């Protein structure tokens, strides 16, 4: 049975509407290839309507106290928690991840609303000792105006609230464009926004098929009314948006792809590292931006680690995410499968050893066997591209310097992980890794209370934490003069 929160229209200006063209596209369950629903294929005109709605809603929303906006966000979070099971089922149906992971994602998504409901009230300004005796310097943080969020399919709920919560808490209005493959979670979250009392036009959703994405993107980047765009997705599209935002100098935040190193030093706690790498690598079937893409194991532990990880991988159970005991869902679509197959083949052709898995799963569709490869080297494409699949690519190293040098040999810089019990090494390596997020003795780092984001080609800006609201504000300096008698 389909969840009640499944909506097939978009929320624009407080109304649930189809596209102006009347066109729709199908949302497919990646585990069964069944059609779940058809939702609007929106384009330029629909986006204009959403922009106008957001622009009209902005003055009132901005004028509210942060506490009043926070109360609405708190209620929105409460509604997400109340409907957690339904939202989780919907997420698993459209994205494929196992239900236990969907439940965690829904709580993670709600946590951004709760967190930023409070952060809005702490959007402190500043006073600066003045440069003149007759004046005072004040600094205030103000909302930017009409903003847009563009989100990917791998975390279809959390990526929505990670943008909407700080945007709205700071007093902005938003137009959200979810990914083609996973629009239903965003529409369900919009339903709960409406129920929580988010006023008409403050939060709008426009959906589109993949072929509509450039048109929707262009409508947002070319509009002088849209003052900021926050994008989570591939580095390729991120770079394209940077160029498109140039004409209007639209402010842009980018949460892009990663190529996380996961380093196991010889003094690591072996069992902890083994558990950490499994969580980091196989969660969401490897389809996370902070997934361990290159697993570097010290030669002293290497053979034992490879054997232990392949035993664990072989025990993972693939299947429908809604079924008990299943730990691995499918890949999102066939082009993801083709990429994983290409990377595994290239690695084996260039000398990697296949330890377990390495082919399509007997379940068919886009299920791929949890895989372990060792003897992976820098010449292989798997080391340089995001795998985005359940494939552990293991490299061997000897020294700390060598591990850091391999880890940093990538244009990406999102997350990095390492396991060590040596306090000196912990500080040295944490500071030496060219990434925005470091997990030390853990493979799980996401939380709404810490800043998430990358360096190099993994993007700019931070989401979550006290820092995550800054990108949604502009700073105004007020010089108050004429104060002397
Ligand atoms: P993607 O292809 O870049 O798509 C992301 C979003 O951008 C989708 O909504 C997509 O719409 C839209 N889009 C595509 N072309 C566009 C255009 N020309 N103008 C405007 N929007 C456009 O990425 P994805 O495959 O969905 O997501 C996976 C990527 O996201 C990976 O690289 C992953 O590392 C990254 N990611 C990063 C983070 C982070 O926090 N750093 C978090 C999660 C994921 P369609 O779906 O309709 O094409």
XYZ file of C-alpha atoms and ligand atoms in Angstrom:
533
model
C 0.000 0.000 0.000
C 1.298 3.471 -0.842
C 1.773 5.936 2.037
C -0.903 8.606 2.534
C 1.651 11.379 2.240
C 2.297 10.550 -1.390
C 1.480 13.723 -3.346
C 1.433 14.024 -7.105
C 1.194 17.803 -7.378
C 3.620 20.542 -6.396
C 3.183 23.139 -3.659
C 3.523 26.623 -5.168
C 2.235 29.741 -3.423
C 0.191 27.629 -1.011
C -1.612 25.741 -3.792
C -1.095 22.171 -4.958
C -0.715 22.382 -8.708
C 0.310 20.465 -11.794
C 2.678 21.813 -14.438
C 1.452 24.513 -16.811
C 2.167 22.168 -19.712
C 0.135 19.406 -18.055
C 3.096 17.065 -18.550
C 4.142 14.550 -15.914
C 6.925 12.010 -15.426
C 7.006 8.696 -13.632
C 8.683 7.971 -10.319
C 10.031 4.422 -10.247
C 10.756 2.108 -7.327
C 14.390 1.145 -8.043
C 14.025 -2.183 -6.220
C 11.051 -3.446 -8.228
C 11.042 -1.126 -11.261
C 7.328 -0.489 -10.591
C 5.855 2.956 -11.226
C 5.006 4.593 -7.901
C 3.421 7.812 -9.151
C 3.492 10.494 -11.821
C 4.442 14.026 -10.809
C 4.553 17.348 -12.708
C 7.202 18.080 -15.326
C 7.727 21.723 -14.586
C 9.611 24.278 -16.641
C 10.438 27.952 -16.916
C 6.897 29.278 -16.468
C 6.188 27.150 -13.401
C 9.424 28.315 -11.820
C 8.440 31.944 -12.528
C 5.176 31.374 -10.668
C 7.086 29.918 -7.730
C 9.530 32.848 -7.734
C 6.658 35.355 -7.733
C 4.952 33.462 -4.892
C 8.138 33.458 -2.842
C 8.723 37.144 -3.550
C 5.212 38.063 -2.345
C 5.544 35.945 0.798
C 8.950 37.334 1.715
C 8.136 40.714 3.384
C 5.754 39.168 5.925
C 7.946 36.153 6.671
C 11.011 38.345 7.076
C 9.127 40.691 9.430
C 8.153 37.910 11.842
C 10.238 37.403 14.943
C 12.783 34.608 14.774
C 10.920 32.970 17.650
C 7.658 32.936 15.694
C 9.387 31.419 12.663
C 11.153 28.962 14.963
C 7.838 27.831 16.447
C 6.621 26.905 12.964
C 9.851 25.035 12.200
C 9.545 23.197 15.512
C 6.021 22.138 14.635
C 7.210 21.041 11.182
C 9.850 18.851 12.879
C 7.232 17.445 15.229
C 5.032 16.520 12.274
C 7.932 14.784 10.556
C 8.542 12.733 13.682
C 4.821 11.970 14.019
C 4.756 10.735 10.400
C 8.191 9.165 10.545
C 7.055 5.686 9.575
C 5.103 6.882 6.551
C 7.942 9.155 5.415
C 10.427 6.301 5.850
C 8.311 3.913 3.788
C 7.993 6.489 1.030
C 11.725 7.163 1.079
C 12.551 3.473 0.785
C 10.032 3.016 -2.012
C 11.431 5.787 -4.197
C 15.113 5.566 -3.274
C 15.647 1.906 -2.373
C 17.623 2.261 0.866
C 16.720 -0.139 3.649
C 13.957 0.954 5.972
C 16.212 1.164 9.043
C 18.369 3.708 7.184
C 15.276 5.606 6.033
C 14.113 5.933 9.630
C 17.513 7.334 10.571
C 17.357 9.750 7.641
C 13.888 11.013 8.632
C 15.094 11.740 12.165
C 18.217 13.393 10.713
C 15.979 15.493 8.438
C 13.719 16.536 11.329
C 16.760 17.391 13.428
C 17.702 20.236 11.038
C 14.278 21.824 11.559
C 14.600 21.567 15.348
C 18.177 22.817 15.339
C 17.615 25.838 13.116
C 14.363 26.728 14.891
C 16.717 27.629 17.752
C 19.605 28.979 15.666
C 17.312 31.614 14.108
C 16.974 33.122 17.577
C 20.757 33.191 17.980
C 21.522 35.018 14.747
C 23.576 37.531 16.679
C 25.060 40.664 15.242
C 27.960 42.630 16.641
C 29.132 46.005 17.872
C 32.595 47.139 16.868
C 34.635 49.774 18.720
C 34.231 52.784 16.496
C 36.877 54.551 14.406
C 35.298 57.943 15.306
C 34.231 59.453 18.610
C 30.863 60.616 17.252
C 29.813 57.267 15.837
C 29.098 53.661 16.717
C 29.420 50.619 14.506
C 26.688 47.983 14.477
C 26.618 44.764 12.468
C 23.353 42.965 11.792
C 22.583 39.775 9.875
C 19.610 39.912 7.550
C 17.878 37.386 5.317
C 18.897 37.382 1.654
C 15.436 37.149 0.116
C 14.148 34.595 -2.352
C 16.423 31.563 -2.378
C 16.482 28.217 -4.137
C 17.586 24.742 -3.097
C 18.525 22.003 -5.564
C 18.865 18.550 -4.007
C 20.095 15.068 -5.005
C 18.443 11.653 -4.764
C 20.719 9.896 -2.285
C 19.301 11.654 0.797
C 15.936 12.851 -0.558
C 14.606 14.054 2.815
C 17.634 15.211 4.784
C 19.018 17.344 1.957
C 15.679 19.187 1.751
C 15.552 20.237 5.403
C 19.314 20.810 5.629
C 18.651 23.710 3.219
C 15.066 24.741 4.005
C 15.506 24.889 7.798
C 18.347 27.458 7.942
C 16.923 29.367 4.970
C 13.512 29.817 6.575
C 14.858 30.295 10.105
C 16.868 33.287 8.865
C 13.750 34.769 7.216
C 14.214 33.760 3.573
C 11.670 32.132 1.267
C 12.562 29.089 -0.808
C 11.923 27.305 -4.066
C 13.094 23.719 -3.855
C 13.885 21.476 -6.797
C 14.333 17.821 -5.799
C 15.990 15.186 -7.997
C 14.045 13.502 -10.786
C 14.280 10.071 -9.181
C 13.140 11.086 -5.674
C 10.597 13.931 -5.706
C 8.023 12.188 -3.482
C 9.873 12.684 -0.192
C 10.186 16.420 -0.894
C 6.471 16.680 -1.700
C 5.573 14.779 1.490
C 7.781 17.126 3.520
C 6.041 20.090 1.834
C 2.657 18.673 2.911
C 3.867 18.684 6.503
C 5.255 22.207 6.117
C 1.811 23.373 5.125
C 0.223 21.528 8.085
C 2.780 23.086 10.424
C 1.722 26.569 9.313
C 4.522 27.568 6.937
C 2.729 30.426 5.127
C 1.830 30.208 1.436
C 4.794 30.995 -0.819
C 7.449 30.637 1.881
C 8.332 27.081 0.834
C 7.612 25.980 -2.736
C 8.517 22.780 -4.563
C 8.982 22.419 -8.320
C 9.556 18.967 -9.770
C 10.918 18.036 -13.160
C 12.296 15.178 -15.197
C 16.051 15.014 -15.781
C 15.690 16.641 -19.179
C 13.919 19.601 -17.504
C 16.706 20.213 -14.979
C 18.697 22.649 -17.183
C 15.530 24.675 -17.904
C 14.557 24.782 -14.214
C 18.136 25.614 -13.270
C 18.275 28.365 -15.871
C 14.981 29.876 -14.679
C 16.492 30.116 -11.198
C 19.966 31.357 -12.124
C 18.715 33.926 -14.664
C 16.165 35.466 -12.309
C 17.238 38.731 -10.679
C 14.750 37.959 -7.892
C 16.503 34.753 -6.810
C 19.346 35.975 -4.632
C 20.881 32.701 -3.568
C 21.038 29.073 -4.690
C 22.172 26.224 -2.522
C 23.062 23.126 -4.508
C 23.872 19.596 -3.404
C 24.899 17.218 -6.162
C 27.706 16.382 -8.529
C 30.779 18.541 -9.014
C 30.015 18.640 -12.748
C 26.607 20.277 -12.295
C 27.995 22.440 -9.480
C 30.587 23.928 -11.838
C 27.918 24.496 -14.443
C 25.842 26.421 -11.895
C 28.845 28.569 -10.936
C 29.057 29.692 -14.557
C 25.294 30.234 -14.821
C 25.213 32.337 -11.656
C 27.895 34.697 -12.974
C 25.596 37.102 -14.816
C 23.480 37.992 -11.787
C 26.240 37.213 -9.292
C 23.723 35.002 -7.530
C 25.166 33.808 -4.234
C 25.896 30.091 -4.421
C 26.602 27.362 -1.864
C 27.859 24.041 -3.154
C 27.844 20.632 -1.457
C 29.458 18.471 -4.117
C 31.025 15.095 -4.703
C 33.679 13.428 -2.573
C 36.444 10.846 -2.762
C 36.917 9.995 0.900
C 40.071 8.231 2.028
C 39.602 5.773 4.904
C 43.002 5.062 6.489
C 43.656 2.180 8.863
C 47.017 2.747 10.587
C 48.976 -0.108 12.125
C 48.052 1.039 15.655
C 44.304 1.083 14.904
C 41.819 -0.914 16.919
C 41.247 -3.604 14.284
C 37.648 -4.468 15.182
C 36.584 -0.837 15.468
C 38.112 -0.053 12.087
C 36.421 -3.065 10.528
C 33.032 -1.995 11.852
C 33.616 1.644 10.881
C 34.525 0.824 7.302
C 31.446 -1.346 6.840
C 29.136 1.443 8.034
C 30.965 4.023 5.979
C 31.226 1.943 2.806
C 28.031 -0.103 2.564
C 25.482 2.322 4.079
C 22.979 3.350 1.393
C 24.689 0.727 -0.811
C 27.718 2.989 -1.033
C 25.714 5.883 -2.465
C 26.811 8.638 -0.114
C 29.061 11.591 -0.817
C 31.084 10.765 2.317
C 31.396 7.042 1.552
C 34.878 5.503 1.922
C 36.034 5.612 -1.695
C 39.662 4.604 -1.107
C 40.437 2.317 1.810
C 44.109 2.556 2.759
C 45.318 -0.208 5.060
C 48.787 -0.391 6.624
C 50.710 -3.380 5.263
C 50.951 -4.896 8.761
C 47.171 -5.276 8.969
C 46.392 -5.476 5.262
C 45.874 -9.194 4.601
C 43.906 -9.801 7.794
C 41.766 -6.726 7.119
C 41.003 -7.712 3.530
C 39.937 -11.181 4.630
C 37.785 -9.906 7.517
C 36.078 -7.232 5.392
C 35.324 -9.663 2.575
C 33.770 -12.091 5.085
C 31.557 -9.271 6.366
C 30.651 -8.104 2.846
C 29.685 -11.617 1.813
C 27.207 -11.740 4.692
C 25.331 -8.575 3.681
C 21.798 -9.297 2.494
C 20.452 -7.582 -0.607
C 16.756 -7.182 -1.253
C 13.704 -4.987 -0.871
C 14.479 -2.264 1.625
C 11.127 -2.762 3.304
C 11.877 -6.396 4.219
C 13.253 -7.426 7.599
C 16.892 -8.443 7.699
C 17.808 -6.811 4.391
C 20.920 -4.628 4.651
C 21.505 -3.628 1.016
C 19.102 -1.952 -1.375
C 19.562 -1.537 -5.137
C 21.506 1.178 -6.906
C 19.346 4.116 -7.909
C 19.238 3.390 -11.649
C 20.899 1.554 -14.507
C 23.456 4.273 -15.318
C 24.732 3.959 -11.708
C 25.114 0.211 -12.279
C 26.997 0.817 -15.515
C 29.405 3.165 -13.745
C 30.124 0.645 -10.962
C 30.670 -2.112 -13.527
C 33.030 0.105 -15.531
C 35.098 1.013 -12.459
C 35.364 -2.592 -11.229
C 36.341 -3.853 -14.689
C 38.945 -1.125 -15.133
C 40.448 -1.938 -11.713
C 40.635 -5.675 -12.415
C 42.044 -5.076 -15.906
C 44.795 -2.952 -14.324
C 45.747 -5.558 -11.726
C 43.319 -5.296 -8.768
C 42.347 -8.565 -7.080
C 38.664 -9.345 -6.738
C 38.161 -10.828 -3.271
C 34.375 -11.025 -3.123
C 31.372 -9.901 -5.194
C 32.227 -8.069 -8.390
C 29.091 -8.573 -10.434
C 25.375 -7.872 -10.753
C 23.391 -9.527 -7.988
C 21.217 -12.501 -8.888
C 18.184 -10.435 -7.759
C 18.514 -8.598 -11.080
C 17.558 -4.981 -11.739
C 20.098 -2.601 -10.254
C 21.220 -4.812 -7.381
C 25.005 -5.140 -7.255
C 26.897 -7.574 -5.051
C 28.743 -6.103 -2.047
C 32.285 -6.202 -3.359
C 35.840 -6.086 -2.038
C 38.832 -5.360 -4.281
C 42.430 -5.245 -3.079
C 45.758 -4.397 -4.754
C 44.101 -1.195 -5.934
C 46.559 1.418 -7.208
C 46.550 5.058 -8.237
C 46.452 4.151 -11.947
C 42.892 2.860 -11.626
C 39.810 5.010 -12.303
C 38.152 3.689 -9.130
C 40.636 5.733 -7.103
C 39.795 8.975 -8.878
C 36.020 8.785 -9.432
C 33.200 8.535 -6.908
C 32.237 4.848 -6.942
C 28.721 5.398 -5.555
C 28.202 1.669 -5.148
C 28.920 -1.144 -2.646
C 32.530 -1.629 -3.714
C 35.391 -1.448 -1.204
C 38.620 -0.537 -3.014
C 41.591 -1.364 -0.773
C 45.094 0.061 -1.178
C 48.187 -0.871 0.850
C 50.561 1.667 2.431
C 53.682 1.663 4.631
C 54.175 5.109 6.203
C 52.124 7.978 7.592
C 53.493 10.375 4.955
C 52.627 7.958 2.163
C 49.054 7.574 3.463
C 48.551 11.348 3.660
C 50.016 11.844 0.223
C 47.688 9.231 -1.340
C 44.713 10.599 0.618
C 45.252 14.145 -0.646
C 45.964 13.126 -4.245
C 42.487 14.053 -5.497
C 40.689 17.215 -6.553
C 37.953 16.381 -4.035
C 38.021 17.286 -0.339
C 34.799 16.421 1.425
C 35.362 13.786 4.143
C 38.316 11.709 5.308
C 38.579 9.030 7.976
C 41.364 7.331 9.846
C 41.854 4.912 12.707
C 44.731 5.324 15.137
C 45.285 5.294 18.898
C 48.374 7.523 18.796
C 47.426 11.012 19.953
C 50.269 12.701 18.123
C 49.373 10.972 14.880
C 45.702 11.830 15.376
C 46.456 15.553 15.437
C 49.031 15.389 12.641
C 46.823 13.453 10.246
C 43.575 15.275 11.087
C 45.293 18.569 10.307
C 47.074 17.270 7.194
C 44.050 15.851 5.379
C 42.735 18.298 2.737
C 39.052 17.798 3.567
C 36.204 19.618 5.287
C 35.252 16.761 7.622
C 37.473 14.244 9.427
C 36.254 11.121 11.200
C 38.840 9.815 13.677
C 38.081 6.291 14.882
C 34.579 6.514 13.436
C 32.965 5.958 10.068
C 29.828 7.897 10.912
C 30.080 11.675 11.139
C 26.784 13.272 10.090
C 24.888 15.288 12.681
C 22.908 18.497 12.516
C 25.070 20.072 15.224
C 28.352 19.941 13.263
C 29.344 21.796 10.067
C 29.087 19.635 6.938
C 30.889 20.662 3.771
C 34.011 20.354 1.712
C 37.082 22.044 0.313
C 38.657 21.922 -3.164
C 36.177 20.583 -5.760
C 33.838 19.277 -3.067
C 32.311 22.693 -2.714
C 31.969 25.845 -0.705
C 29.855 26.666 2.316
C 28.745 24.623 5.318
C 25.419 23.098 6.272
C 24.235 22.268 9.790
C 25.617 23.651 13.077
C 25.872 27.300 14.099
C 27.848 27.950 10.891
C 25.114 26.574 8.618
C 22.847 29.597 8.926
C 25.516 32.127 7.915
C 25.262 31.241 4.229
C 21.595 32.244 4.343
C 22.202 35.750 5.631
C 23.862 38.912 4.468
C 25.822 41.083 6.817
C 24.950 44.756 7.089
C 27.250 47.291 8.707
C 25.475 50.309 10.167
C 27.566 53.377 10.916
C 25.640 55.392 13.469
C 27.050 58.898 13.486
C 26.378 62.392 14.850
C 26.280 61.170 18.425
C 28.350 63.944 20.026
C 26.673 66.959 21.686
P 23.399 15.689 -9.936
O 23.198 14.920 -11.164
O 24.391 16.783 -9.933
O 21.956 16.260 -9.541
C 21.720 16.982 -8.354
C 20.505 17.847 -8.556
O 20.785 18.814 -9.565
C 19.272 17.101 -9.043
O 18.126 17.693 -8.502
C 19.341 17.325 -10.539
O 18.107 17.164 -11.199
C 19.800 18.750 -10.574
N 20.385 19.192 -11.828
C 21.005 18.472 -12.780
N 21.394 19.273 -13.801
C 21.019 20.533 -13.473
C 21.119 21.797 -14.105
N 21.705 21.961 -15.295
N 20.613 22.873 -13.469
C 20.011 22.752 -12.284
N 19.869 21.576 -11.637
C 20.373 20.478 -12.218
O 23.775 14.756 -8.704
P 23.035 13.422 -8.220
O 23.463 12.308 -9.088
O 21.585 13.683 -8.030
O 23.647 13.265 -6.752
C 24.812 12.587 -6.478
C 25.935 13.572 -6.275
O 25.613 14.418 -5.171
C 27.225 12.884 -5.893
O 28.288 13.495 -6.565
C 27.326 13.131 -4.387
O 28.622 13.087 -3.887
C 26.717 14.479 -4.276
N 26.237 14.733 -2.911
C 26.936 15.629 -2.148
C 26.539 15.871 -0.843
C 27.287 16.852 0.005
O 26.767 17.230 1.060
N 28.472 17.300 -0.376
C 25.433 15.208 -0.311
C 24.751 14.287 -1.120
C 25.175 14.075 -2.423
P 17.751 15.750 -11.934
O 17.737 14.728 -10.872
O 16.418 16.021 -12.518
O 18.836 15.527 -12.945
